[in-house]
Amino acid sequence: MSDPNSELYPIHLLLDELKSEDVVLRLSSIRRLSTIALALGPQRTRDELIPFLQDQLDDEDEVLLVLAEELGGFVEYVGGKEHAYVILGPLENLAAVEETLVREKASDSISKISALLTPAQIESHFLPLVRRLAQGDWFTSRTSACALFASAYPNASAEAQGEMRRMFQGLVGDDTPMVRRAAAKALGPFVKAVAASQGQHPLLLSDMIPLYRKLASDDQDSVRLLTIPDLIALAQNLSPEEVKSNLLDSLRASVTDKSWRVRYMVANEFVGLAESAGEAIIREELVGAFVGLLKDNEAEVRTAAASQIPGFAKLLDREVILARILPCVRDCAGDSSQHVRAALATQISGLAPLLGKDSTVEHLLPLFLQLLKDDFSEVRLNLISKLEMVNSVIGIERLSQALLPAIMELAEDKQWRVRQAIIEYIPLLATQLGVEFFDDKLGALCMSWLGDTVFSIREAATINLKKLTDVFGVDWARTTIIPKVLSMGEHPNYLYRMTTIFAITTMATSLNVQIIRDTVLDSALSLANDPIPNIRFNVAKCLETLAGVITGSPEGQEITQRRIIPALKKLQEDSDADVRFFATKALERTMGDEYRGPEPMVLS
């Protein structure tokens, strides 16, 4: 017989779990809210579950965070869009809690739901919610209110839109800097929502620009720096003439702001700012402003500006780049801050396609050489990682003459981490420079790393050989690198012999059955008799890998049965316990179900 209270079971279960002292259990029950809502059905979810959740806010922040996130996707469980407004109740409470992450997630969920509401629902349910939050005694609720206007605005009636603009204006003038910061952050999306609403372009000039100006002239730099995306949003939705007459003074003020944080934000967003401002302002104002940022007193500002160089240069004529931007690039290449030089090294290659071959050779190549000789390894590596664009403009011959000495210097750096970093860039360089250049200039260098005194370098070198095999193909590997790797297997120093085994194991997945059969397998099997146990048990691992690569073909299966399995069985009888262990493990994986281990010892 069924339990008469079975319909109430899901809600009672949730109730019990939410009262548990175990946070993990409470979290898990909140994550199962959708399942409980499905069991209850839309009507009971609206009537019982949502009111219950509205009262369950005295909990750990991590539980409330998950609840705010879950409720954002709850529309389908309350009966669809026409009932979506019922979820706003618990979310309103969450939007007023102390923890910032919970408030932000609750605001996101309210925004997601408000976009689904009808004009009537916005007026009767959403606007009162925003009103209560915007007029709350604590700054936390007013902060949350700022983020709620943009998503509901396009669907609201004209009267509701007017009230939303007035409420937002009140928040922009709030006494608390945290609220003004939230308003500055929310103004950009709000501007886009107003611009997207039909017939409201004049409101950008009459309502939105005054709000932006008020925030942009705030006495707190933490507010002013957040107005740069707002400036971009306004400029994108105004004509060049309107930008010039309404925003130019604010733009100039931001570029020369007394706070370096604001100037940093301008520098960081400079390409977006320039694209939205239009050609005339770029030519008349922004070139000079950008030069000023590249020469700023603060290294952080110069670093941000350096990262924008190629993006901004695309908007300029070649002559302007040569006359105004390039002198600043030269200064940045010799900047006292390594972070500015590192940022420049990442971006300078982007100028090559804009300047063309002759100007790149004349102006940029000396700077490349200067950066490639930089004391700071990150500068050198950033440049090397972005050489493909330069190669396409000036050709491999010119580039290699400049590049090779610097690579050689990095490859022999006394810091092993620098050597390791350059090894990781070799496959990228190989792709860019081609097989002939690689064999001629870099092949011997790659082999020399296999004998490095630091294990991490030897390990990186074997991975490098595998990647090079993937780039240039197995035929290249068979003739160029495999003979050199295998010859190390006869070296009197056991570390070289160990490296041979590591290299074979690492490269195996990139090789085919023929190469393994004709060359690699013989070397691995000969090292199975090595006097050093460490080498023998690594041979067992290697043979397991080789068997896994070749068993896909009938020929490979035959080789495994005839040569690999007997060798592993022999290693199973080795005098060293580690060798026996790895040989047994390799046999189990190679033979699968066919493997029968040694007979268990019977104790009488």
mmCIF file of N, CA and C in Angstrom, residues 72-175:
data_model
loop_
_atom_site.group_PDB
_atom_site.id
_atom_site.type_symbol
_atom_site.label_atom_id
_atom_site.label_comp_id
_atom_site.label_asym_id
_atom_site.label_seq_id
_atom_site.Cartn_x
_atom_site.Cartn_y
_atom_site.Cartn_z
ATOM 1 N N GLY A 72 18.223 30.658 -11.316
ATOM 2 C CA GLY A 72 18.293 31.307 -12.630
ATOM 3 C C GLY A 72 17.801 30.416 -13.766
ATOM 4 N N GLY A 73 17.910 29.097 -13.585
ATOM 5 C CA GLY A 73 17.440 28.168 -14.615
ATOM 6 C C GLY A 73 16.153 27.470 -14.237
ATOM 7 N N PHE A 74 15.326 28.120 -13.399
ATOM 8 C CA PHE A 74 14.154 27.451 -12.807
ATOM 9 C C PHE A 74 12.851 27.735 -13.554
ATOM 10 N N VAL A 75 12.932 28.529 -14.636
ATOM 11 C CA VAL A 75 11.698 28.981 -15.301
ATOM 12 C C VAL A 75 10.832 27.799 -15.749
ATOM 13 N N GLU A 76 11.457 26.790 -16.365
ATOM 14 C CA GLU A 76 10.666 25.658 -16.890
ATOM 15 C C GLU A 76 9.971 24.878 -15.775
ATOM 16 N N TYR A 77 10.506 24.905 -14.558
ATOM 17 C CA TYR A 77 9.946 24.099 -13.461
ATOM 18 C C TYR A 77 8.770 24.783 -12.770
ATOM 19 N N VAL A 78 8.584 26.103 -13.015
ATOM 20 C CA VAL A 78 7.437 26.791 -12.400
ATOM 21 C C VAL A 78 6.291 26.966 -13.384
ATOM 22 N N GLY A 79 6.473 26.408 -14.590
ATOM 23 C CA GLY A 79 5.377 26.470 -15.559
ATOM 24 C C GLY A 79 5.631 27.373 -16.744
ATOM 25 N N GLY A 80 6.891 27.740 -16.990
ATOM 26 C CA GLY A 80 7.227 28.513 -18.184
ATOM 27 C C GLY A 80 7.255 30.012 -17.938
ATOM 28 N N LYS A 81 7.382 30.773 -19.055
ATOM 29 C CA LYS A 81 7.603 32.222 -18.971
ATOM 30 C C LYS A 81 6.483 32.975 -18.241
ATOM 31 N N GLU A 82 5.235 32.518 -18.428
ATOM 32 C CA GLU A 82 4.131 33.284 -17.823
ATOM 33 C C GLU A 82 4.154 33.248 -16.293
ATOM 34 N N HIS A 83 4.878 32.275 -15.722
ATOM 35 C CA HIS A 83 4.973 32.202 -14.259
ATOM 36 C C HIS A 83 6.381 32.516 -13.747
ATOM 37 N N ALA A 84 7.254 32.980 -14.632
ATOM 38 C CA ALA A 84 8.663 33.182 -14.254
ATOM 39 C C ALA A 84 8.813 34.178 -13.097
ATOM 40 N N TYR A 85 7.879 35.127 -13.002
ATOM 41 C CA TYR A 85 8.002 36.181 -11.970
ATOM 42 C C TYR A 85 8.015 35.635 -10.543
ATOM 43 N N VAL A 86 7.446 34.412 -10.323
ATOM 44 C CA VAL A 86 7.381 33.898 -8.942
ATOM 45 C C VAL A 86 8.783 33.610 -8.382
ATOM 46 N N ILE A 87 9.771 33.409 -9.290
ATOM 47 C CA ILE A 87 11.140 33.095 -8.827
ATOM 48 C C ILE A 87 11.833 34.345 -8.285
ATOM 49 N N LEU A 88 11.276 35.526 -8.626
ATOM 50 C CA LEU A 88 11.949 36.764 -8.235
ATOM 51 C C LEU A 88 11.987 36.944 -6.714
ATOM 52 N N GLY A 89 11.034 36.361 -5.988
ATOM 53 C CA GLY A 89 10.964 36.540 -4.532
ATOM 54 C C GLY A 89 12.229 36.096 -3.812
ATOM 55 N N PRO A 90 12.581 34.786 -3.905
ATOM 56 C CA PRO A 90 13.815 34.364 -3.218
ATOM 57 C C PRO A 90 15.065 35.037 -3.764
ATOM 58 N N LEU A 91 15.072 35.346 -5.069
ATOM 59 C CA LEU A 91 16.256 35.999 -5.650
ATOM 60 C C LEU A 91 16.429 37.419 -5.113
ATOM 61 N N GLU A 92 15.309 38.101 -4.844
ATOM 62 C CA GLU A 92 15.405 39.452 -4.267
ATOM 63 C C GLU A 92 16.113 39.398 -2.918
ATOM 64 N N ASN A 93 15.743 38.410 -2.102
ATOM 65 C CA ASN A 93 16.403 38.262 -0.800
ATOM 66 C C ASN A 93 17.893 37.968 -0.958
ATOM 67 N N LEU A 94 18.218 37.114 -1.929
ATOM 68 C CA LEU A 94 19.631 36.770 -2.158
ATOM 69 C C LEU A 94 20.419 37.981 -2.666
ATOM 70 N N ALA A 95 19.749 38.874 -3.400
ATOM 71 C CA ALA A 95 20.428 40.049 -3.954
ATOM 72 C C ALA A 95 20.777 41.078 -2.883
ATOM 73 N N ALA A 96 20.282 40.859 -1.663
ATOM 74 C CA ALA A 96 20.554 41.824 -0.594
ATOM 75 C C ALA A 96 21.492 41.278 0.480
ATOM 76 N N VAL A 97 22.028 40.057 0.290
ATOM 77 C CA VAL A 97 22.914 39.493 1.320
ATOM 78 C C VAL A 97 24.274 40.200 1.293
ATOM 79 N N GLU A 98 25.093 39.871 2.265
ATOM 80 C CA GLU A 98 26.365 40.581 2.417
ATOM 81 C C GLU A 98 27.430 40.108 1.427
ATOM 82 N N GLU A 99 27.471 38.800 1.137
ATOM 83 C CA GLU A 99 28.526 38.226 0.294
ATOM 84 C C GLU A 99 28.377 38.674 -1.177
ATOM 85 N N THR A 100 29.437 39.273 -1.710
ATOM 86 C CA THR A 100 29.395 39.843 -3.061
ATOM 87 C C THR A 100 29.082 38.798 -4.127
ATOM 88 N N LEU A 101 29.725 37.634 -4.060
ATOM 89 C CA LEU A 101 29.521 36.610 -5.087
ATOM 90 C C LEU A 101 28.066 36.162 -5.158
ATOM 91 N N VAL A 102 27.424 36.025 -3.985
ATOM 92 C CA VAL A 102 26.016 35.611 -3.958
ATOM 93 C C VAL A 102 25.156 36.691 -4.602
ATOM 94 N N ARG A 103 25.406 37.957 -4.240
ATOM 95 C CA ARG A 103 24.620 39.067 -4.809
ATOM 96 C C ARG A 103 24.763 39.112 -6.327
ATOM 97 N N GLU A 104 26.004 38.964 -6.791
ATOM 98 C CA GLU A 104 26.233 39.035 -8.248
ATOM 99 C C GLU A 104 25.508 37.906 -8.983
ATOM 100 N N LYS A 105 25.567 36.697 -8.413
ATOM 101 C CA LYS A 105 24.895 35.560 -9.057
ATOM 102 C C LYS A 105 23.383 35.748 -9.022
ATOM 103 N N ALA A 106 22.859 36.280 -7.903
ATOM 104 C CA ALA A 106 21.420 36.548 -7.812
ATOM 105 C C ALA A 106 21.010 37.605 -8.840
ATOM 106 N N SER A 107 21.830 38.646 -9.000
ATOM 107 C CA SER A 107 21.537 39.686 -9.998
ATOM 108 C C SER A 107 21.535 39.102 -11.407
ATOM 109 N N ASP A 108 22.511 38.227 -11.693
ATOM 110 C CA ASP A 108 22.540 37.560 -13.009
ATOM 111 C C ASP A 108 21.257 36.778 -13.250
ATOM 112 N N SER A 109 20.818 36.044 -12.218
ATOM 113 C CA SER A 109 19.614 35.218 -12.372
ATOM 114 C C SER A 109 18.371 36.086 -12.533
ATOM 115 N N ILE A 110 18.270 37.196 -11.768
ATOM 116 C CA ILE A 110 17.133 38.114 -11.926
ATOM 117 C C ILE A 110 17.121 38.700 -13.334
ATOM 118 N N SER A 111 18.304 39.084 -13.839
ATOM 119 C CA SER A 111 18.395 39.645 -15.194
ATOM 120 C C SER A 111 17.928 38.633 -16.232
ATOM 121 N N LYS A 112 18.347 37.380 -16.032
ATOM 122 C CA LYS A 112 17.971 36.318 -16.977
ATOM 123 C C LYS A 112 16.449 36.141 -17.007
ATOM 124 N N ILE A 113 15.826 36.190 -15.825
ATOM 125 C CA ILE A 113 14.372 35.988 -15.739
ATOM 126 C C ILE A 113 13.619 37.224 -16.228
ATOM 127 N N SER A 114 14.133 38.423 -15.894
ATOM 128 C CA SER A 114 13.416 39.651 -16.268
ATOM 129 C C SER A 114 13.331 39.826 -17.778
ATOM 130 N N ALA A 115 14.288 39.251 -18.503
ATOM 131 C CA ALA A 115 14.260 39.345 -19.979
ATOM 132 C C ALA A 115 13.087 38.569 -20.567
ATOM 133 N N LEU A 116 12.474 37.660 -19.764
ATOM 134 C CA LEU A 116 11.359 36.837 -20.245
ATOM 135 C C LEU A 116 9.999 37.426 -19.871
ATOM 136 N N LEU A 117 9.978 38.475 -19.080
ATOM 137 C CA LEU A 117 8.716 39.004 -18.562
ATOM 138 C C LEU A 117 7.998 39.873 -19.588
ATOM 139 N N THR A 118 6.668 39.916 -19.482
ATOM 140 C CA THR A 118 5.861 40.797 -20.337
ATOM 141 C C THR A 118 5.887 42.205 -19.744
ATOM 142 N N PRO A 119 5.503 43.240 -20.527
ATOM 143 C CA PRO A 119 5.462 44.603 -19.972
ATOM 144 C C PRO A 119 4.602 44.697 -18.711
ATOM 145 N N ALA A 120 3.466 43.965 -18.685
ATOM 146 C CA ALA A 120 2.590 44.019 -17.508
ATOM 147 C C ALA A 120 3.271 43.391 -16.290
ATOM 148 N N GLN A 121 3.978 42.256 -16.512
ATOM 149 C CA GLN A 121 4.682 41.598 -15.398
ATOM 150 C C GLN A 121 5.848 42.453 -14.896
ATOM 151 N N ILE A 122 6.518 43.145 -15.830
ATOM 152 C CA ILE A 122 7.610 44.048 -15.420
ATOM 153 C C ILE A 122 7.063 45.122 -14.486
ATOM 154 N N GLU A 123 5.886 45.670 -14.876
ATOM 155 C CA GLU A 123 5.310 46.756 -14.083
ATOM 156 C C GLU A 123 4.815 46.265 -12.716
ATOM 157 N N SER A 124 4.231 45.064 -12.682
ATOM 158 C CA SER A 124 3.616 44.614 -11.430
ATOM 159 C C SER A 124 4.570 43.833 -10.527
ATOM 160 N N HIS A 125 5.591 43.217 -11.094
ATOM 161 C CA HIS A 125 6.471 42.373 -10.278
ATOM 162 C C HIS A 125 7.939 42.834 -10.258
ATOM 163 N N PHE A 126 8.460 43.184 -11.443
ATOM 164 C CA PHE A 126 9.892 43.498 -11.520
ATOM 165 C C PHE A 126 10.201 44.898 -10.976
ATOM 166 N N LEU A 127 9.419 45.894 -11.406
ATOM 167 C CA LEU A 127 9.703 47.272 -10.968
ATOM 168 C C LEU A 127 9.616 47.431 -9.451
ATOM 169 N N PRO A 128 8.590 46.870 -8.786
ATOM 170 C CA PRO A 128 8.571 46.985 -7.316
ATOM 171 C C PRO A 128 9.814 46.370 -6.670
ATOM 172 N N LEU A 129 10.299 45.244 -7.244
ATOM 173 C CA LEU A 129 11.519 44.596 -6.726
ATOM 174 C C LEU A 129 12.708 45.549 -6.841
ATOM 175 N N VAL A 130 12.881 46.136 -8.037
ATOM 176 C CA VAL A 130 14.017 47.052 -8.247
ATOM 177 C C VAL A 130 13.877 48.269 -7.335
ATOM 178 N N ARG A 131 12.633 48.735 -7.167
ATOM 179 C CA ARG A 131 12.393 49.893 -6.306
ATOM 180 C C ARG A 131 12.846 49.598 -4.876
ATOM 181 N N ARG A 132 12.440 48.417 -4.389
ATOM 182 C CA ARG A 132 12.803 48.050 -3.001
ATOM 183 C C ARG A 132 14.323 47.938 -2.849
ATOM 184 N N LEU A 133 14.984 47.303 -3.842
ATOM 185 C CA LEU A 133 16.442 47.162 -3.761
ATOM 186 C C LEU A 133 17.136 48.513 -3.867
ATOM 187 N N ALA A 134 16.650 49.371 -4.801
ATOM 188 C CA ALA A 134 17.311 50.662 -5.040
ATOM 189 C C ALA A 134 17.133 51.626 -3.862
ATOM 190 N N GLN A 135 16.083 51.398 -3.052
ATOM 191 C CA GLN A 135 15.838 52.287 -1.912
ATOM 192 C C GLN A 135 16.199 51.620 -0.582
ATOM 193 N N GLY A 136 16.911 50.486 -0.661
ATOM 194 C CA GLY A 136 17.271 49.743 0.550
ATOM 195 C C GLY A 136 18.197 50.545 1.454
ATOM 196 N N ASP A 137 18.103 50.247 2.756
ATOM 197 C CA ASP A 137 18.936 50.971 3.737
ATOM 198 C C ASP A 137 20.414 50.607 3.583
ATOM 199 N N TRP A 138 20.686 49.325 3.240
ATOM 200 C CA TRP A 138 22.067 48.872 3.127
ATOM 201 C C TRP A 138 22.556 49.016 1.695
ATOM 202 N N PHE A 139 23.829 49.370 1.563
ATOM 203 C CA PHE A 139 24.384 49.561 0.207
ATOM 204 C C PHE A 139 24.360 48.267 -0.610
ATOM 205 N N THR A 140 24.314 47.105 0.074
ATOM 206 C CA THR A 140 24.378 45.831 -0.655
ATOM 207 C C THR A 140 23.211 45.685 -1.630
ATOM 208 N N SER A 141 21.990 46.022 -1.159
ATOM 209 C CA SER A 141 20.828 45.883 -2.044
ATOM 210 C C SER A 141 20.867 46.931 -3.160
ATOM 211 N N ARG A 142 21.331 48.152 -2.852
ATOM 212 C CA ARG A 142 21.408 49.199 -3.888
ATOM 213 C C ARG A 142 22.450 48.830 -4.946
ATOM 214 N N THR A 143 23.541 48.182 -4.494
ATOM 215 C CA THR A 143 24.565 47.720 -5.446
ATOM 216 C C THR A 143 23.972 46.695 -6.413
ATOM 217 N N SER A 144 23.202 45.745 -5.883
ATOM 218 C CA SER A 144 22.585 44.718 -6.730
ATOM 219 C C SER A 144 21.601 45.334 -7.712
ATOM 220 N N ALA A 145 20.864 46.379 -7.274
ATOM 221 C CA ALA A 145 19.854 47.000 -8.144
ATOM 222 C C ALA A 145 20.470 47.538 -9.435
ATOM 223 N N CYS A 146 21.704 48.035 -9.352
ATOM 224 C CA CYS A 146 22.340 48.667 -10.529
ATOM 225 C C CYS A 146 22.407 47.731 -11.737
ATOM 226 N N ALA A 147 22.612 46.455 -11.477
ATOM 227 C CA ALA A 147 22.839 45.510 -12.587
ATOM 228 C C ALA A 147 21.542 45.020 -13.225
ATOM 229 N N LEU A 148 20.376 45.443 -12.715
ATOM 230 C CA LEU A 148 19.108 44.829 -13.127
ATOM 231 C C LEU A 148 18.382 45.570 -14.243
ATOM 232 N N PHE A 149 18.818 46.771 -14.603
ATOM 233 C CA PHE A 149 18.028 47.606 -15.514
ATOM 234 C C PHE A 149 18.121 47.160 -16.976
ATOM 235 N N ALA A 150 19.318 46.790 -17.415
ATOM 236 C CA ALA A 150 19.562 46.598 -18.860
ATOM 237 C C ALA A 150 18.700 45.494 -19.463
ATOM 238 N N SER A 151 18.563 44.345 -18.781
ATOM 239 C CA SER A 151 17.898 43.204 -19.420
ATOM 240 C C SER A 151 16.397 43.408 -19.559
ATOM 241 N N ALA A 152 15.751 44.066 -18.573
ATOM 242 C CA ALA A 152 14.299 44.238 -18.626
ATOM 243 C C ALA A 152 13.880 45.461 -19.444
ATOM 244 N N TYR A 153 14.779 46.400 -19.642
ATOM 245 C CA TYR A 153 14.428 47.694 -20.255
ATOM 246 C C TYR A 153 13.762 47.556 -21.629
ATOM 247 N N PRO A 154 14.297 46.755 -22.562
ATOM 248 C CA PRO A 154 13.687 46.710 -23.905
ATOM 249 C C PRO A 154 12.234 46.223 -23.899
ATOM 250 N N ASN A 155 11.837 45.390 -22.927
ATOM 251 C CA ASN A 155 10.472 44.848 -22.905
ATOM 252 C C ASN A 155 9.499 45.695 -22.085
ATOM 253 N N ALA A 156 10.009 46.703 -21.397
ATOM 254 C CA ALA A 156 9.156 47.492 -20.495
ATOM 255 C C ALA A 156 8.352 48.525 -21.279
ATOM 256 N N SER A 157 7.244 48.978 -20.671
ATOM 257 C CA SER A 157 6.446 50.048 -21.282
ATOM 258 C C SER A 157 7.212 51.366 -21.178
ATOM 259 N N ALA A 158 6.766 52.375 -21.955
ATOM 260 C CA ALA A 158 7.467 53.666 -21.960
ATOM 261 C C ALA A 158 7.479 54.286 -20.562
ATOM 262 N N GLU A 159 6.342 54.135 -19.834
ATOM 263 C CA GLU A 159 6.268 54.703 -18.482
ATOM 264 C C GLU A 159 7.252 53.994 -17.542
ATOM 265 N N ALA A 160 7.302 52.659 -17.652
ATOM 266 C CA ALA A 160 8.227 51.892 -16.809
ATOM 267 C C ALA A 160 9.684 52.226 -17.163
ATOM 268 N N GLN A 161 9.958 52.405 -18.453
ATOM 269 C CA GLN A 161 11.317 52.769 -18.871
ATOM 270 C C GLN A 161 11.741 54.097 -18.260
ATOM 271 N N GLY A 162 10.800 55.046 -18.234
ATOM 272 C CA GLY A 162 11.093 56.354 -17.643
ATOM 273 C C GLY A 162 11.436 56.233 -16.164
ATOM 274 N N GLU A 163 10.657 55.401 -15.456
ATOM 275 C CA GLU A 163 10.933 55.211 -14.033
ATOM 276 C C GLU A 163 12.283 54.523 -13.824
ATOM 277 N N MET A 164 12.618 53.554 -14.693
ATOM 278 C CA MET A 164 13.906 52.854 -14.571
ATOM 279 C C MET A 164 15.062 53.822 -14.751
ATOM 280 N N ARG A 165 14.921 54.740 -15.721
ATOM 281 C CA ARG A 165 16.002 55.725 -15.931
ATOM 282 C C ARG A 165 16.150 56.640 -14.716
ATOM 283 N N ARG A 166 15.006 57.016 -14.122
ATOM 284 C CA ARG A 166 15.060 57.897 -12.935
ATOM 285 C C ARG A 166 15.701 57.170 -11.747
ATOM 286 N N MET A 167 15.341 55.883 -11.574
ATOM 287 C CA MET A 167 15.940 55.122 -10.468
ATOM 288 C C MET A 167 17.445 54.970 -10.670
ATOM 289 N N PHE A 168 17.852 54.717 -11.917
ATOM 290 C CA PHE A 168 19.282 54.551 -12.190
ATOM 291 C C PHE A 168 20.021 55.860 -11.920
ATOM 292 N N GLN A 169 19.368 56.976 -12.256
ATOM 293 C CA GLN A 169 19.973 58.290 -11.998
ATOM 294 C C GLN A 169 20.212 58.481 -10.502
ATOM 295 N N GLY A 170 19.267 58.007 -9.686
ATOM 296 C CA GLY A 170 19.432 58.102 -8.234
ATOM 297 C C GLY A 170 20.611 57.281 -7.749
ATOM 298 N N LEU A 171 20.805 56.110 -8.344
ATOM 299 C CA LEU A 171 21.914 55.248 -7.934
ATOM 300 C C LEU A 171 23.263 55.841 -8.349
ATOM 301 N N VAL A 172 23.284 56.523 -9.504
ATOM 302 C CA VAL A 172 24.523 57.174 -9.968
ATOM 303 C C VAL A 172 24.958 58.260 -8.991
ATOM 304 N N GLY A 173 23.982 58.891 -8.340
ATOM 305 C CA GLY A 173 24.306 59.952 -7.374
ATOM 306 C C GLY A 173 24.353 59.464 -5.937
ATOM 307 N N ASP A 174 24.407 58.155 -5.718
ATOM 308 C CA ASP A 174 24.404 57.594 -4.362
ATOM 309 C C ASP A 174 25.618 58.075 -3.555
ATOM 310 N N ASP A 175 25.446 58.156 -2.242
ATOM 311 C CA ASP A 175 26.537 58.620 -1.364
ATOM 312 C C ASP A 175 27.653 57.587 -1.221
#
